[in-house]
Amino acid sequence: MARRTGRRPGNPDTREAILAAARTAFAERGFDAASIRAIATAAGVDPALVHHYFGTKEELFRSTMNVPIDPAELLPRVLAGGPDGVGQRLVRTFLGVWDSPAGGAAVALLRSAVNNEWTARMMREFLVTQVLRRVLDHLDIDPAELPLRGSLVATQMLGLAMTRYVVRLEPVASADPETLAAAIGPTVQRYLTGDLSA
Amino acid sequence: MARRTGRRPGNPDTREAILAAARTAFAERGFDAASIRAIATAAGVDPALVHHYFGTKEELFRSTMNVPIDPAELLPRVLAGGPDGVGQRLVRTFLGVWDSPAGGAAVALLRSAVNNEWTARMMREFLVTQVLRRVLDHLDIDPAELPLRGSLVATQMLGLAMTRYVVRLEPVASADPETLAAAIGPTVQRYLTGDLSA
């Protein structure tokens, strides 16, 4: 995980103003269309200050959502080794994060997204731009199929999170990660690279 | 759907007392262990009155959760035709319910379960005793594998509901049911009857 040693915590009011402007921009315009420049203008600060406090646009986005992990650092492990077995590696990595102390924040985010349209929109943007897009970009997939494949993966991963951490249905709630990776990995693999017609 | 034509609405206070006692019993003891007799005692009424107002224990359970559909009436359609294709029929039937006006209550229940441990417990009981058990009982499955298979099906179905109705991630959010049944049916089929090792 990147330690932002080079960055100063900065003025708390300024930080909060930037975060508030960023949340609005990401939720209303989406991650791609929201610009650091526009966020800085809305917060009444110089764009350089946004970068100084929060780093890249990706890092700012994760800060607005209190996401303590960086998909850009985890996903290379999932993608190394090519398309074969990527489903199982994705499930294993996902469980590694959600089972760890960082998982508490993820569960909190999931709970919030369910009852708050605004958080749901942020979660959607996060899933698509920070996770699914990175995975799908590394696989040799027909671009026309990317959205459906990506959102099918989301159905399985969101459902795994809901069942294991929120509804806590046994035995999924306390199964060891390897059992789940073996059972669920092939589902994710098929959604990513397999035949989707019945 | 069963119209309870033979049942009187009854005294609202008595109905509420029975429902409150039933909710506590189902959440604390689970569906199987909760008895109509104990619920009646807790509500201070005769067990016959519970049946008179709410019908069977299954119907009382659905009333406590405001579940407007009866899995016992829908599932025979899913199960008719045997194990082949049961996954696809389950997804199709599930979407038929959730896409219908009755789906609003289901989404409300899902939202509530996420932020309320008590509702989550009720939802767990409902999934296991009213849906998964009925499906699994009709398939020729090793009883030792039932819990894992059932909760794996739950991961996919809960995730489909979350993605389509709550987070509303496209294209799953507005895909036609047949596309989703073709894509997701084989997953459910494998969780029910297939090989779960990688």
PDB file of C-alpha atoms in Angstrom, chain A residues 88 110-117 120 123-124 127-128 132 147-148 150-152 154-156 158-160 162-163 166-172 179-180 182-184 186-187 190-191 196-198, chain B residues 88 110-117 120 123-124 127-128 132 147-148 150-152 154-156 158-160 162-163 166-172 179-180 182-184 186-187 190-191 196-198:
ATOM      1  CA  GLN A  88      -9.935 -18.158  -9.127  1.00  0.00           C
ATOM      2  CA  LEU A 110     -21.472  -1.949   0.852  1.00  0.00           C
ATOM      3  CA  ARG A 111     -24.015  -1.310   3.617  1.00  0.00           C
ATOM      4  CA  SER A 112     -24.058   2.361   2.798  1.00  0.00           C
ATOM      5  CA  ALA A 113     -24.452   1.785  -0.959  1.00  0.00           C
ATOM      6  CA  VAL A 114     -27.580  -0.226  -0.335  1.00  0.00           C
ATOM      7  CA  ASN A 115     -29.461   2.613   1.307  1.00  0.00           C
ATOM      8  CA  ASN A 116     -27.926   5.607  -0.346  1.00  0.00           C
ATOM      9  CA  GLU A 117     -28.288   6.183  -4.077  1.00  0.00           C
ATOM     10  CA  ALA A 120     -24.397   3.296  -4.845  1.00  0.00           C
ATOM     11  CA  MET A 123     -19.585   2.198  -5.780  1.00  0.00           C
ATOM     12  CA  ARG A 124     -20.678   1.579  -9.370  1.00  0.00           C
ATOM     13  CA  LEU A 127     -16.258  -1.122  -9.537  1.00  0.00           C
ATOM     14  CA  VAL A 128     -16.231  -0.188 -13.209  1.00  0.00           C
ATOM     15  CA  LEU A 132     -13.467  -4.323 -13.689  1.00  0.00           C
ATOM     16  CA  PRO A 147     -19.882  -4.275 -20.069  1.00  0.00           C
ATOM     17  CA  LEU A 148     -21.948  -7.459 -19.755  1.00  0.00           C
ATOM     18  CA  GLY A 150     -17.896  -6.961 -16.154  1.00  0.00           C
ATOM     19  CA  SER A 151     -21.309  -6.597 -14.585  1.00  0.00           C
ATOM     20  CA  LEU A 152     -21.802 -10.373 -14.429  1.00  0.00           C
ATOM     21  CA  ALA A 154     -19.994  -7.887 -10.213  1.00  0.00           C
ATOM     22  CA  THR A 155     -23.120  -9.994  -9.562  1.00  0.00           C
ATOM     23  CA  GLN A 156     -20.991 -12.855  -8.254  1.00  0.00           C
ATOM     24  CA  LEU A 158     -21.162  -8.502  -4.680  1.00  0.00           C
ATOM     25  CA  GLY A 159     -23.217 -11.573  -3.831  1.00  0.00           C
ATOM     26  CA  LEU A 160     -20.236 -13.291  -2.262  1.00  0.00           C
ATOM     27  CA  MET A 162     -23.271  -9.933   0.849  1.00  0.00           C
ATOM     28  CA  THR A 163     -23.546 -13.619   1.763  1.00  0.00           C
ATOM     29  CA  VAL A 166     -23.569  -9.087   5.637  1.00  0.00           C
ATOM     30  CA  VAL A 167     -26.244 -11.809   5.644  1.00  0.00           C
ATOM     31  CA  ARG A 168     -23.565 -14.233   6.988  1.00  0.00           C
ATOM     32  CA  LEU A 169     -25.159 -17.342   5.591  1.00  0.00           C
ATOM     33  CA  GLU A 170     -23.302 -20.520   6.559  1.00  0.00           C
ATOM     34  CA  PRO A 171     -21.212 -22.290   5.423  1.00  0.00           C
ATOM     35  CA  VAL A 172     -20.125 -19.521   3.012  1.00  0.00           C
ATOM     36  CA  THR A 179     -12.903 -23.750  -0.823  1.00  0.00           C
ATOM     37  CA  LEU A 180     -14.666 -20.628  -2.042  1.00  0.00           C
ATOM     38  CA  ALA A 182     -12.407 -23.399  -6.026  1.00  0.00           C
ATOM     39  CA  ALA A 183     -16.201 -23.212  -6.069  1.00  0.00           C
ATOM     40  CA  ILE A 184     -16.661 -19.621  -7.271  1.00  0.00           C
ATOM     41  CA  PRO A 186     -14.861 -21.021 -12.362  1.00  0.00           C
ATOM     42  CA  THR A 187     -17.997 -18.827 -12.331  1.00  0.00           C
ATOM     43  CA  ARG A 190     -16.673 -18.097 -17.349  1.00  0.00           C
ATOM     44  CA  TYR A 191     -18.110 -14.585 -16.974  1.00  0.00           C
ATOM     45  CA  LEU A 196     -22.383 -16.714 -22.016  1.00  0.00           C
ATOM     46  CA  SER A 197     -25.188 -18.305 -23.989  1.00  0.00           C
ATOM     47  CA  ALA A 198     -26.932 -21.196 -22.314  1.00  0.00           C
TER      48      ALA A 198
ATOM     49  CA  GLN B  88     -31.768 -21.429 -15.676  1.00  0.00           C
ATOM     50  CA  LEU B 110     -32.849  -6.677   0.971  1.00  0.00           C
ATOM     51  CA  ARG B 111     -32.046  -3.059   1.858  1.00  0.00           C
ATOM     52  CA  SER B 112     -33.287  -3.609   5.381  1.00  0.00           C
ATOM     53  CA  ALA B 113     -31.329  -6.862   5.843  1.00  0.00           C
ATOM     54  CA  VAL B 114     -28.113  -5.063   5.037  1.00  0.00           C
ATOM     55  CA  ASN B 115     -28.367  -2.628   7.921  1.00  0.00           C
ATOM     56  CA  ASN B 116     -30.307  -4.632  10.427  1.00  0.00           C
ATOM     57  CA  GLU B 117     -28.896  -7.815  11.945  1.00  0.00           C
ATOM     58  CA  ALA B 120     -30.593 -10.316   8.050  1.00  0.00           C
ATOM     59  CA  MET B 123     -33.753 -13.271   5.501  1.00  0.00           C
ATOM     60  CA  ARG B 124     -31.262 -16.077   6.165  1.00  0.00           C
ATOM     61  CA  LEU B 127     -33.695 -18.240   2.113  1.00  0.00           C
ATOM     62  CA  VAL B 128     -32.771 -21.510   3.768  1.00  0.00           C
ATOM     63  CA  LEU B 132     -33.110 -23.338  -0.869  1.00  0.00           C
ATOM     64  CA  PRO B 147     -25.481 -26.361   2.989  1.00  0.00           C
ATOM     65  CA  LEU B 148     -22.521 -25.362   0.806  1.00  0.00           C
ATOM     66  CA  GLY B 150     -27.401 -23.794  -1.043  1.00  0.00           C
ATOM     67  CA  SER B 151     -25.317 -20.914   0.193  1.00  0.00           C
ATOM     68  CA  LEU B 152     -23.354 -20.768  -3.075  1.00  0.00           C
ATOM     69  CA  ALA B 154     -27.456 -17.598  -2.446  1.00  0.00           C
ATOM     70  CA  THR B 155     -24.213 -15.783  -3.341  1.00  0.00           C
ATOM     71  CA  GLN B 156     -25.234 -15.656  -6.997  1.00  0.00           C
ATOM     72  CA  LEU B 158     -28.272 -12.136  -3.808  1.00  0.00           C
ATOM     73  CA  GLY B 159     -25.565 -10.653  -6.018  1.00  0.00           C
ATOM     74  CA  LEU B 160     -27.874 -10.598  -9.020  1.00  0.00           C
ATOM     75  CA  MET B 162     -27.943  -6.320  -5.566  1.00  0.00           C
ATOM     76  CA  THR B 163     -26.477  -5.567  -8.988  1.00  0.00           C
ATOM     77  CA  VAL B 166     -29.823  -1.835  -5.764  1.00  0.00           C
ATOM     78  CA  VAL B 167     -26.458  -0.809  -7.241  1.00  0.00           C
ATOM     79  CA  ARG B 168     -28.099  -0.861 -10.706  1.00  0.00           C
ATOM     80  CA  LEU B 169     -24.951  -1.592 -12.629  1.00  0.00           C
ATOM     81  CA  GLU B 170     -25.489  -1.682 -16.396  1.00  0.00           C
ATOM     82  CA  PRO B 171     -26.052  -3.684 -18.503  1.00  0.00           C
ATOM     83  CA  VAL B 172     -27.242  -6.187 -15.869  1.00  0.00           C
ATOM     84  CA  THR B 179     -29.981 -12.951 -21.486  1.00  0.00           C
ATOM     85  CA  LEU B 180     -29.417 -13.147 -17.745  1.00  0.00           C
ATOM     86  CA  ALA B 182     -28.628 -17.848 -20.187  1.00  0.00           C
ATOM     87  CA  ALA B 183     -25.565 -16.253 -18.610  1.00  0.00           C
ATOM     88  CA  ILE B 184     -26.263 -16.957 -14.929  1.00  0.00           C
ATOM     89  CA  PRO B 186     -25.295 -22.394 -15.708  1.00  0.00           C
ATOM     90  CA  THR B 187     -23.657 -20.916 -12.599  1.00  0.00           C
ATOM     91  CA  ARG B 190     -23.190 -25.954 -11.276  1.00  0.00           C
ATOM     92  CA  TYR B 191     -23.659 -24.834  -7.661  1.00  0.00           C
ATOM     93  CA  LEU B 196     -17.372 -27.659  -6.898  1.00  0.00           C
ATOM     94  CA  SER B 197     -13.635 -28.340  -6.836  1.00  0.00           C
ATOM     95  CA  ALA B 198     -11.556 -26.250  -9.196  1.00  0.00           C
TER      96      ALA B 198
END
